[in-house]
Short mmCIF file of C-alpha atoms and ligand atoms in Angstrom, two decimals:
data_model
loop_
_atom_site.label_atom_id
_atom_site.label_comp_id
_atom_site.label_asym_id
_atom_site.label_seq_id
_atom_site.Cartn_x
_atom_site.Cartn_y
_atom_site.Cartn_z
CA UNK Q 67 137.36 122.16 98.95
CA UNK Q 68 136.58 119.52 101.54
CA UNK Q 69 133.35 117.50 102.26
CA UNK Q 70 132.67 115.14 104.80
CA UNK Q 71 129.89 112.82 103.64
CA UNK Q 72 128.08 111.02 107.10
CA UNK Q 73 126.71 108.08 106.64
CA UNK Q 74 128.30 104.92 104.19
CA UNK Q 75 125.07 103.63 103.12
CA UNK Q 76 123.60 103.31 99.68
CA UNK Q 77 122.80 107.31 99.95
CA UNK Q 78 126.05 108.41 101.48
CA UNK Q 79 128.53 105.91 99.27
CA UNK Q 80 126.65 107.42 96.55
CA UNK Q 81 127.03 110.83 97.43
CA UNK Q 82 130.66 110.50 98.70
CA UNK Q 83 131.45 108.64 94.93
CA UNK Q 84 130.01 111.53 92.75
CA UNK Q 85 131.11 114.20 94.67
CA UNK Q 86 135.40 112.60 94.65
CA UNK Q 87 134.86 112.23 90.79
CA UNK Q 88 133.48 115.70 90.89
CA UNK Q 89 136.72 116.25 92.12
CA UNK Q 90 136.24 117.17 95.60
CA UNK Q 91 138.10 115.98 98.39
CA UNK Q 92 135.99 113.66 100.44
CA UNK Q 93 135.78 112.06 103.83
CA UNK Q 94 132.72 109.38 104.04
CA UNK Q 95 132.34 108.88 107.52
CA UNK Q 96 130.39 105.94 109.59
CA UNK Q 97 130.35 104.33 112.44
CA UNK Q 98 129.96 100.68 110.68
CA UNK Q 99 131.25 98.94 108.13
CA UNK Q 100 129.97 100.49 105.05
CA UNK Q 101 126.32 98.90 104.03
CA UNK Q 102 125.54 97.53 107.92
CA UNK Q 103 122.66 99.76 107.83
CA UNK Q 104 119.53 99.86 106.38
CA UNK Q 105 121.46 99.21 103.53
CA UNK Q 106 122.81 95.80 104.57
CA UNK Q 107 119.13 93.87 104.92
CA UNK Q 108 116.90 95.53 102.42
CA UNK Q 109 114.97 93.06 99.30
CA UNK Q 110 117.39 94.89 96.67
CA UNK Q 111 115.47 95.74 94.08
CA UNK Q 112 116.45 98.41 91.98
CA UNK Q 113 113.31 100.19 89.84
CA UNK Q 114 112.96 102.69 88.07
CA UNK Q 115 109.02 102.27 88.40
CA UNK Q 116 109.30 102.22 92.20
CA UNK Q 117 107.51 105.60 92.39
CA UNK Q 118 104.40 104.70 94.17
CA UNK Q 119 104.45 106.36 97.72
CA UNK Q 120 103.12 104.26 100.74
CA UNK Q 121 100.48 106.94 101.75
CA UNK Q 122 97.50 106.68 98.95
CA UNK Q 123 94.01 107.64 98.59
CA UNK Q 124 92.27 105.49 101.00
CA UNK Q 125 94.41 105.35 103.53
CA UNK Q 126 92.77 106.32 106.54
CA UNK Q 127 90.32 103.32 105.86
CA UNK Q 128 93.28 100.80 106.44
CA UNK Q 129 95.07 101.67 108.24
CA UNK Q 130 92.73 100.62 112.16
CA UNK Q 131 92.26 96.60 110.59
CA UNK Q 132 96.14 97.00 109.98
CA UNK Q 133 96.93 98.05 113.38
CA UNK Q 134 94.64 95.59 115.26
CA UNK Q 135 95.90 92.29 113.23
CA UNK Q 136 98.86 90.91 114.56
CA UNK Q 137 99.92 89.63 111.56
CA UNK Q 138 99.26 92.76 109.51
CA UNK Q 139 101.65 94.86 107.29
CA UNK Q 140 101.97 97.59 109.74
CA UNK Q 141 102.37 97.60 113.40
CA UNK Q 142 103.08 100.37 116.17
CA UNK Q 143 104.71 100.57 119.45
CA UNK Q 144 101.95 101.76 121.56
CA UNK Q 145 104.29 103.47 123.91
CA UNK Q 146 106.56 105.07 121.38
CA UNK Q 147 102.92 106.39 119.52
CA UNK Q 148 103.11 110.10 121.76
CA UNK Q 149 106.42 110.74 119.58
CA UNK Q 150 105.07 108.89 116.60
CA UNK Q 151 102.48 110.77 116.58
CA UNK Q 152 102.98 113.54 114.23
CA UNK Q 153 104.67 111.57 111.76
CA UNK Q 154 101.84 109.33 111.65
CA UNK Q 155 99.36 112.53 111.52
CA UNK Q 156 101.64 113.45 108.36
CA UNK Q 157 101.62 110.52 106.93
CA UNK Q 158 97.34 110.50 106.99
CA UNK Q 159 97.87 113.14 105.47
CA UNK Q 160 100.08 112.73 102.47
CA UNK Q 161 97.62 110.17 101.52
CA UNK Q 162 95.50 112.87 99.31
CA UNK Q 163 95.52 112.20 95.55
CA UNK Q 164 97.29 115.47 94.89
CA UNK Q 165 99.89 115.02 97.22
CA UNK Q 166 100.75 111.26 96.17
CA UNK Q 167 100.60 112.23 92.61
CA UNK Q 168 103.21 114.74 93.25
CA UNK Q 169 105.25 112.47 95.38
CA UNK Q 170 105.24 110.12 92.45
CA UNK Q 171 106.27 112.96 90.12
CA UNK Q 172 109.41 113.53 92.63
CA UNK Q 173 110.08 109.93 92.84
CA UNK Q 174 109.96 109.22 89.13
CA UNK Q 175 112.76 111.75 88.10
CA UNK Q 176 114.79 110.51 91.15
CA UNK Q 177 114.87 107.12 90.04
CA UNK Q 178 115.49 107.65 85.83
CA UNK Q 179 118.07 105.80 84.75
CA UNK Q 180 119.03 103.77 88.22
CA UNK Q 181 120.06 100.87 86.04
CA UNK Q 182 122.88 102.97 83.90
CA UNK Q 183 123.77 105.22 86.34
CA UNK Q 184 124.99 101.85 88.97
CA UNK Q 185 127.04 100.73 85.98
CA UNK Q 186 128.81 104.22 85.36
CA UNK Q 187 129.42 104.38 89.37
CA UNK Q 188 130.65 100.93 90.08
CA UNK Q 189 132.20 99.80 86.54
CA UNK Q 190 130.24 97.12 84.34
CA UNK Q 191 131.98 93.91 85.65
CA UNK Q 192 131.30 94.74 89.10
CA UNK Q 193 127.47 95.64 87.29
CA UNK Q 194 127.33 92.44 85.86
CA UNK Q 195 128.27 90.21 89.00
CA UNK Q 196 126.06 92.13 91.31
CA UNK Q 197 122.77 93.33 89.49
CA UNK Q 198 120.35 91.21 87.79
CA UNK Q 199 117.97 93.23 84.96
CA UNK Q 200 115.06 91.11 85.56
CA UNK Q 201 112.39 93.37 86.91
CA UNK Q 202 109.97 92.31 89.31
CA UNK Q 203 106.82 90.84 89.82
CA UNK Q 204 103.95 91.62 91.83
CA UNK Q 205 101.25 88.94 92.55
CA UNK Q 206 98.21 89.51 94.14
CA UNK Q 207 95.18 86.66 94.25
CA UNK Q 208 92.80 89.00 92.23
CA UNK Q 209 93.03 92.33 90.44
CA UNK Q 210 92.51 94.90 93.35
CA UNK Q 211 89.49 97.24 92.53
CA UNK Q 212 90.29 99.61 96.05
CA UNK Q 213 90.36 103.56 95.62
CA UNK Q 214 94.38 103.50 96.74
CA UNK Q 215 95.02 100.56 94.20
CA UNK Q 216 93.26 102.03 90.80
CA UNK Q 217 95.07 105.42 91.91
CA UNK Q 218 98.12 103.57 92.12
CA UNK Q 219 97.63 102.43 88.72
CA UNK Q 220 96.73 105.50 87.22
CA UNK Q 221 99.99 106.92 88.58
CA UNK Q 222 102.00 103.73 86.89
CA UNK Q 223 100.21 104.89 83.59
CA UNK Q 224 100.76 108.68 83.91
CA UNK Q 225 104.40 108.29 84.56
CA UNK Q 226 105.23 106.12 82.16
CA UNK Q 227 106.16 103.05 84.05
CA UNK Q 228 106.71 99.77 81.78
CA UNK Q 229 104.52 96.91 82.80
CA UNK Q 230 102.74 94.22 81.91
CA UNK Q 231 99.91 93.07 83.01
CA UNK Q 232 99.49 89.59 83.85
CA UNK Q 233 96.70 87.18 83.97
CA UNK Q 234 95.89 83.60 85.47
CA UNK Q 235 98.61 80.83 84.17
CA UNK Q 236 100.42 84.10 82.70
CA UNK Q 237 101.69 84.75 86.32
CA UNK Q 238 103.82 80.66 86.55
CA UNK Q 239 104.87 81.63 82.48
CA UNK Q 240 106.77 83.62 83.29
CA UNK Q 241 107.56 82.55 87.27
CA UNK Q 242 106.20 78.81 87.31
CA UNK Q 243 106.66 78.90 91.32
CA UNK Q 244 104.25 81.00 92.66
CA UNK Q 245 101.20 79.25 93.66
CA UNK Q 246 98.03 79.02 91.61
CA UNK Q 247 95.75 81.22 93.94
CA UNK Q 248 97.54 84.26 92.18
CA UNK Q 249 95.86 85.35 89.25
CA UNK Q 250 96.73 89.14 88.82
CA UNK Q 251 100.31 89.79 88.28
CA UNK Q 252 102.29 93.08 87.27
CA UNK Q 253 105.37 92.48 85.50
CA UNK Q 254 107.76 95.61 86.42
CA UNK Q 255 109.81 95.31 83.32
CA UNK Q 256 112.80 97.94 83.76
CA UNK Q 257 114.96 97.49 86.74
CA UNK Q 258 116.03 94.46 88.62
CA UNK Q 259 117.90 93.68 91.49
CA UNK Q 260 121.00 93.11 93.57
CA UNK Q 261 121.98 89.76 94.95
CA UNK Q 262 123.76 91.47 97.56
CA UNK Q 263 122.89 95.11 99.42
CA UNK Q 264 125.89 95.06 101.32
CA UNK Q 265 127.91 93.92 98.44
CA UNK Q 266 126.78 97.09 96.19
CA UNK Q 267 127.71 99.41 98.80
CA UNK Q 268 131.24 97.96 99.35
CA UNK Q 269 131.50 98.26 95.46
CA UNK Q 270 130.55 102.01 95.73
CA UNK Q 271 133.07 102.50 98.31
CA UNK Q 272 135.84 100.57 96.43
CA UNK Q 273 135.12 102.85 93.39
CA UNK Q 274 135.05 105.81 95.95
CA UNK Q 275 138.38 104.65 97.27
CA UNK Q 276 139.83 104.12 93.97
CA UNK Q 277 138.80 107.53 92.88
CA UNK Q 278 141.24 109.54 95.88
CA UNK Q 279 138.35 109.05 98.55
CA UNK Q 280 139.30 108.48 102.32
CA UNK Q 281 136.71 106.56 103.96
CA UNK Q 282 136.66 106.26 108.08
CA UNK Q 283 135.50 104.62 110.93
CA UNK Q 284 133.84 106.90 113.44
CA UNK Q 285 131.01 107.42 114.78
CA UNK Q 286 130.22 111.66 114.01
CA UNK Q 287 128.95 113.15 117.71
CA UNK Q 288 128.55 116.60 116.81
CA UNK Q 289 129.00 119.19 113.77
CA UNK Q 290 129.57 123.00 114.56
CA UNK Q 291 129.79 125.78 112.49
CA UNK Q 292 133.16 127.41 112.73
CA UNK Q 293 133.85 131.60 112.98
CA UNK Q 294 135.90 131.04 109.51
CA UNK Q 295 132.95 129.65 107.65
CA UNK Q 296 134.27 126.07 107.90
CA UNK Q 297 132.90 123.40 110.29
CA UNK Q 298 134.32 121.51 112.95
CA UNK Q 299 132.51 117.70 112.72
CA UNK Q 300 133.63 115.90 116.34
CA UNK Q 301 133.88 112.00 116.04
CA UNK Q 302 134.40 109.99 118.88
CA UNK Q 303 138.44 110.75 118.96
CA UNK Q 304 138.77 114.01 117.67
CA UNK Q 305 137.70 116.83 115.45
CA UNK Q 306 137.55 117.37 111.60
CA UNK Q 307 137.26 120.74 110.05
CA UNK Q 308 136.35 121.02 106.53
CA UNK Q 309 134.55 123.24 104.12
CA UNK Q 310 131.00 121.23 103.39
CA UNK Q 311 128.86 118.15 105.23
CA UNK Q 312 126.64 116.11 103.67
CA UNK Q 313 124.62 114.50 106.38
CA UNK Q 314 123.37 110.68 105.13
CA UNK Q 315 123.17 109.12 108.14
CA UNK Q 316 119.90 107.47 107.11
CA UNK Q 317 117.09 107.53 110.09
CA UNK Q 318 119.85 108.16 112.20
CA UNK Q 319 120.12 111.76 110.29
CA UNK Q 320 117.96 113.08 113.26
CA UNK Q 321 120.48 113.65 115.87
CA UNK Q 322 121.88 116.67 113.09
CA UNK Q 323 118.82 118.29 112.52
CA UNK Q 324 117.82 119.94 115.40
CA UNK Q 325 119.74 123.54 114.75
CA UNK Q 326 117.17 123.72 111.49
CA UNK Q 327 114.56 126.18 111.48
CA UNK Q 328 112.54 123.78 109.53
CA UNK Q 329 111.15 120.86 111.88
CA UNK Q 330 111.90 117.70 108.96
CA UNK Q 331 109.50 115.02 109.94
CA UNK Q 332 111.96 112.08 109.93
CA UNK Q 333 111.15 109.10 111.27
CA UNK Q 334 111.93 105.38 111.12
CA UNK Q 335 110.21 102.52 109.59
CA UNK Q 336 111.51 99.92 110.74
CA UNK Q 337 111.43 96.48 108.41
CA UNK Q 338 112.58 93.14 109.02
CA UNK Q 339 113.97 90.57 106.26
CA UNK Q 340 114.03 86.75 107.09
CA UNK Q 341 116.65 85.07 104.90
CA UNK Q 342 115.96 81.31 104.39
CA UNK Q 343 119.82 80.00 103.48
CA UNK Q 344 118.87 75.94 101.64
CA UNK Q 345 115.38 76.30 100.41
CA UNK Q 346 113.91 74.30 98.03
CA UNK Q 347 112.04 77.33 95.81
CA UNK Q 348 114.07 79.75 93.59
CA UNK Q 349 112.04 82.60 92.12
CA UNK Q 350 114.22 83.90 89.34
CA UNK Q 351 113.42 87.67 90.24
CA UNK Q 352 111.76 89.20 93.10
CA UNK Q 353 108.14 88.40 93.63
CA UNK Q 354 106.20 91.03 95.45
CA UNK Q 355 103.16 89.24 97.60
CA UNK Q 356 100.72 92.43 97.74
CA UNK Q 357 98.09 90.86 99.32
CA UNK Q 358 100.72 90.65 102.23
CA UNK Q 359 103.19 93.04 101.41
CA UNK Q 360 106.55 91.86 100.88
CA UNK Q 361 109.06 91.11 98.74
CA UNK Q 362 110.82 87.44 98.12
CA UNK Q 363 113.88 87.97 95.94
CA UNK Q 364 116.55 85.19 95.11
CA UNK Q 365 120.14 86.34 96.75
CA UNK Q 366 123.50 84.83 96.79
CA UNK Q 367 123.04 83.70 100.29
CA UNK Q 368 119.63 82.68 99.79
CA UNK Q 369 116.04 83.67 99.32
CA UNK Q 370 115.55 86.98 100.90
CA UNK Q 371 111.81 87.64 102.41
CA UNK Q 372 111.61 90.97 103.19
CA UNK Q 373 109.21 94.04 104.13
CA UNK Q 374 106.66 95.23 107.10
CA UNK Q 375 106.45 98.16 108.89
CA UNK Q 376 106.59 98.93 112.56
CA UNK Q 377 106.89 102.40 114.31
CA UNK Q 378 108.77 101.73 116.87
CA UNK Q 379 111.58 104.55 117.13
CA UNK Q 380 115.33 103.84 116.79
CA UNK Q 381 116.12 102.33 120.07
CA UNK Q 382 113.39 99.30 120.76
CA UNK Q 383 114.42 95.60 120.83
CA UNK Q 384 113.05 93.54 117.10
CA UNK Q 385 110.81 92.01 117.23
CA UNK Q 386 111.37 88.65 115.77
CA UNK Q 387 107.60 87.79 115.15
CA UNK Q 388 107.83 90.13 112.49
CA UNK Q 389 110.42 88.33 110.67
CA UNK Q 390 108.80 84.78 111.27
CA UNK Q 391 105.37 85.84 109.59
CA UNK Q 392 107.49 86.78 106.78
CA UNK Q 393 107.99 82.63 106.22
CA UNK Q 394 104.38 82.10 107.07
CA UNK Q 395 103.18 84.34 104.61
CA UNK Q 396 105.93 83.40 101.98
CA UNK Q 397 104.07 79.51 102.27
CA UNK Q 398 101.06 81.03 101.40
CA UNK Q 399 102.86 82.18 97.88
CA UNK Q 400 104.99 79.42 96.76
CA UNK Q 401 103.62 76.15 97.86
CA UNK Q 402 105.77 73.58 99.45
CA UNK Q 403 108.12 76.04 100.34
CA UNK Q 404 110.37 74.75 103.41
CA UNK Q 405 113.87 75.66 104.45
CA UNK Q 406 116.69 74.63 106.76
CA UNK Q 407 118.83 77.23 108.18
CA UNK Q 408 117.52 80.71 108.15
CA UNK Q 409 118.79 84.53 109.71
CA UNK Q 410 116.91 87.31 110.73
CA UNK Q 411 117.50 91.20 110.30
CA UNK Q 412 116.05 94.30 111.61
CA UNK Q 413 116.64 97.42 109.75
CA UNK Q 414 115.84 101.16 110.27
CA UNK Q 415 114.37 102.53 107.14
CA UNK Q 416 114.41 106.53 106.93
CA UNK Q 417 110.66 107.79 106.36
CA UNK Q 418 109.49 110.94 105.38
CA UNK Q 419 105.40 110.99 105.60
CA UNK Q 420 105.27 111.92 101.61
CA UNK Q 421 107.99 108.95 100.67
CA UNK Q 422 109.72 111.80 99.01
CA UNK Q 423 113.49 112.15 100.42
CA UNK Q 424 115.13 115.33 102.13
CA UNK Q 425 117.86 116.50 99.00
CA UNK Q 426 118.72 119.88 100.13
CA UNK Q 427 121.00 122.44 101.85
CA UNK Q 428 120.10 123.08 105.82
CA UNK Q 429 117.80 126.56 106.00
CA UNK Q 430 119.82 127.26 109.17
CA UNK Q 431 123.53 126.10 108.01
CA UNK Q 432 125.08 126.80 104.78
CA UNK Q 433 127.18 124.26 103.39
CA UNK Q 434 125.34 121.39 105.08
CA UNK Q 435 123.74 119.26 103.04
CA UNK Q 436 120.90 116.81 103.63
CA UNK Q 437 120.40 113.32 101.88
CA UNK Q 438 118.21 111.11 103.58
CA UNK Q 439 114.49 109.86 104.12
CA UNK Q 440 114.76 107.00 100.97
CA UNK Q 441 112.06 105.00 102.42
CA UNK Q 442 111.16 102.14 101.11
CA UNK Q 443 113.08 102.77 97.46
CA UNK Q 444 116.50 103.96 98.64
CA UNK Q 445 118.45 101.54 96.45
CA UNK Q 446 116.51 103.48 93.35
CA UNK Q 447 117.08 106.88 94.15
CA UNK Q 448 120.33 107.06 95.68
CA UNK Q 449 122.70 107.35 92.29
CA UNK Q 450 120.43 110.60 91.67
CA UNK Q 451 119.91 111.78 94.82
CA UNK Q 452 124.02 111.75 94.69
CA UNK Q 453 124.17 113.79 91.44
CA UNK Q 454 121.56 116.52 92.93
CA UNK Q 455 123.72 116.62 96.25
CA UNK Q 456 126.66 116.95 93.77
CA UNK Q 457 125.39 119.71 92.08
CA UNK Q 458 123.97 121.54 95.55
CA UNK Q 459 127.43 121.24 96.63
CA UNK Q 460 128.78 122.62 93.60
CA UNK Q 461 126.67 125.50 93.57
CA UNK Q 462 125.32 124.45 89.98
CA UNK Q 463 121.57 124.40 89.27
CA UNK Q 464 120.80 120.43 89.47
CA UNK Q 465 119.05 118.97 86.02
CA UNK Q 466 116.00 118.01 87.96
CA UNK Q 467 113.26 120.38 89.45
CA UNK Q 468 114.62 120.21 93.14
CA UNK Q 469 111.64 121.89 95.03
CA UNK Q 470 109.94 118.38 95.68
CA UNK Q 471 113.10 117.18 98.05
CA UNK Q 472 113.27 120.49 99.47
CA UNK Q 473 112.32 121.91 103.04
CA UNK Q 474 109.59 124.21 102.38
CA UNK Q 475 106.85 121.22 102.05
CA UNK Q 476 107.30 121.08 105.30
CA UNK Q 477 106.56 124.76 106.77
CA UNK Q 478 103.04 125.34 107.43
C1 FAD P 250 112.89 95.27 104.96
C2 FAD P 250 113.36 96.35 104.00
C3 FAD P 250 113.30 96.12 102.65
C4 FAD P 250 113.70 97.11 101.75
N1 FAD P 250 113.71 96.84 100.41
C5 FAD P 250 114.15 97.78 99.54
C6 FAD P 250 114.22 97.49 98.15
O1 FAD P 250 113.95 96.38 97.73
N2 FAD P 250 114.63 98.48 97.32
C7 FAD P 250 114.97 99.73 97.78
O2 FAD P 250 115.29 100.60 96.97
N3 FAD P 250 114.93 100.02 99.09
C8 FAD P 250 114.54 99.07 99.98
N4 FAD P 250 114.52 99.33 101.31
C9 FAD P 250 114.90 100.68 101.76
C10 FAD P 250 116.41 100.91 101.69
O3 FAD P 250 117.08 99.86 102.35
C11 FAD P 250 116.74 102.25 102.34
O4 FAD P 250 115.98 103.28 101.72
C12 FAD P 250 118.21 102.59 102.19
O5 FAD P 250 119.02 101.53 102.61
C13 FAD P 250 118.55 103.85 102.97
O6 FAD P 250 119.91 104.09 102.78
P1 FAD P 250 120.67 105.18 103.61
O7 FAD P 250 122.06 105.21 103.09
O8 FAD P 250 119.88 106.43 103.64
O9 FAD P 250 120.62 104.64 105.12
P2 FAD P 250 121.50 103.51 105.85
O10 FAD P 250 121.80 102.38 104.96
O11 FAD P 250 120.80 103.20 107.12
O12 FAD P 250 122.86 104.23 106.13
C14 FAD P 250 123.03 105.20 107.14
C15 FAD P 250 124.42 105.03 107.69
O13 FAD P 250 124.70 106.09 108.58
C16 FAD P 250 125.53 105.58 109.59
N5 FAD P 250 125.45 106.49 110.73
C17 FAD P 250 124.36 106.81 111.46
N6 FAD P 250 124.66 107.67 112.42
C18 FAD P 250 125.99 107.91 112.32
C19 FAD P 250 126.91 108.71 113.05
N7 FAD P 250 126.50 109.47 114.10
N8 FAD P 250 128.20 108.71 112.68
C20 FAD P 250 128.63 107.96 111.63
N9 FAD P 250 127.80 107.17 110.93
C21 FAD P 250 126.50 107.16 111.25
C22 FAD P 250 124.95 104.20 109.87
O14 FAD P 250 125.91 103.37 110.50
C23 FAD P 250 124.58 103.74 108.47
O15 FAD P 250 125.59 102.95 107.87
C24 FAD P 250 114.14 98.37 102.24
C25 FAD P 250 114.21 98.59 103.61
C26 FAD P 250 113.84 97.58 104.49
C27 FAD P 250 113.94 97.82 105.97
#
């Protein structure tokens, strides 16, 4: 049995990994360097408690003051809105309490055990040089009292996620450089981080490799179902047939969907990271600045600000004013921060409107597989997302409930 696995990201290496120890043969195709995707740029943290979706209770309040302040988490294209435009619709409205309570029910048994399952996949020294169990911390000046924030909370309590609360001078005990206009802190105590994205997805490939995995550099142009019940996957210099796809090409995962019968909302959310290389302020996990929405986490090449989110399709120039507000904003958090020597990133994050990822077979195409749509927490759903896939491709009925990651959600 054959599978070609598109896409090397976190999703894809993870999929392609599970499925060679499951003793498949497997081809992980991509047109990069494993990890230059969304993959490469992201804040790395790895959390089991990540399970809040973006779209909450209250949403629809926000979301104009957003739009009109230049300098506000969110930001649209106005020309790309016309294709936008449903997404955005869907997004609205995912925001009701029952659907974001069952989007964090999907998201909380798709990130158990993220930690553990990292070490099994990549080997514990590899673990140990590359992931920090810190947790992180989110600071906000006061305790948000908002309809989307309390909900948000009472989803943290009703799953189960470990935190601690944290008060006035509790916030600089236990991270002494954030700045003393922060007085509510939540300390997300399981998970971490990686000091390197790109570095945890070359580790998944080298354990792929290791394992009897091929892994090659193409860019996939088309897939076609053969007569024989095989399929015929067309790079850019020739053809591959094999049994089973798994498509985990991240937002780019569009350009295979349009044969399904199901129209999958995917979209991109595109994020920007600004990485300042000699600072003079070291958080010793990442610090997540609420009030603006971002996430500062200490990397080996430097302090990684990170987050925002523009609609703005796949093919528009960054905008780099994105990234820069990123600094501004981090000198709101940790006083005196200055740096010499910075880079910039845009990346492509996959969105589905719920924050719930496609994990399922295609309605129209048996033996294609779809794993994409992470969001915001791909880093702490991808090790399961790669057992379900596993399983799917298997034919075996996955552990979890899969009906959350499926495609009927979206048929009206
Ligand atoms: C600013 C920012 C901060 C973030 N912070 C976090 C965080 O702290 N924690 C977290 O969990 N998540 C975070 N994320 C989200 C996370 O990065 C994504 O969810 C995750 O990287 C998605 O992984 P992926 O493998 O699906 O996609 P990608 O990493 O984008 O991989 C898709 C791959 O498919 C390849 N590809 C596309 N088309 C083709 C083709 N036709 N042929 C061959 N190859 C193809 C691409 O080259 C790419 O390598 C963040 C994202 C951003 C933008």
């Amino acid at each position: 049995m054959s599978v070609i696995v598109v896409g090397a990201g976190v999703v894809g290496a993870c999929c392609a990994l599970t499925l060679v120890r499951a003793g498949y043969k497997v081809t992980l195709i991509d047109q990069s360097a494993p990890g230059s995707g969304c993959s490469y740029g992201n804040a790395g943290s790895i959390s089991p408690g990540s399970i809040i979706p973006m779209a909450l209770p209250g949403l629809w309040k926000k979301v104009p003051a957003w739009l009109f302040d230049k300098d506000g988490p969110l930001s649209v294209k106005w020309s790309y809105l016309p294709q936008a435009a449903p997404w955005l619709i869907g997004w609205l409205r995912s925001s009701s309490e029952e659907v974001a309570n069952s989007s964090a029910a999907a998201l909380t048994a798709l990130n158990k055990n993220v930690m553990e399952n990292y070490k099994n996949m990549i080997g514990p020294k590899a673990y140990s040089k590359l992931i920090k169990a810190t947790g992180h911390l989110i600071v906000q000046k006061n305790k948000p009292t908002g309809y989307g924030d309390r909900f948000a909370a009472s989803l943290r309590e009703a799953y189960g996620v470990n935190i601690k609360e944290l008060h006035g001078e509790e916030i600089r005990d236990l991270e002494p450089v954030v700045g003393p206009q922060f007085n509510y802190g939540i300390h997300m105590q399981d998970g971490g981080f990686t000091i390197n994205p790109k570095k945890l997805v070359n580790a998944l490939v080298e354990s792929f490799i290791d394992a009897g995995g091929r892994f090659v550099m193409n860019q996939v142009r088309d897939i076609q179902a053969d007569n024989n019940g095989m399929y015929a996957v067309t790079t850019r210099t020739g053809t591959i047939i094999t049994n089973k796809i798994v498509i985990a090409a991240g937002a780019w995962s569009k350009r295979f969907l349009s044969e399904d019968k199901i129209k999958i909302p995917l979209e991109t959310e595109r994020g920007y990271h600004i990485m300042l290389h000699n600072h003079n302020v070291q958080p010793s996990l990442p610090v997540v600045a609420a009030d603006y929405k971002f996430f500062s986490t200490p990397m080996e090449e430097g302090l990684r600000l990170a987050g925002t989110v523009e609609i703005a399709g796949l093919h528009a120039q960054p905008k780099w004013n994105r990234a820069d507000m990123l600094l501004e904003h981090a000198k709101q958090v940790f006083p005196g921060l200055s740096a010499e020597g910075s880079s910039v990133w845009m990346g492509h994050r996959p969105a589905i409107p719920d924050s719930v990822p496609v994990i399922a077979e295609s309605k129209s195409n048996k033996g294609v597989f779809y794993a994409f749509g992470h969001g915001h927490y791909g880093l702490s759903g991808a090790p399961n997302t790669a057992q379900i896939i596993c399983d799917l491709v298997l034919g075996n009925k996955p552990e979890v409930n899969i009906e959350p990651y499926g495609l009927s959600r979206f048929q009206s």
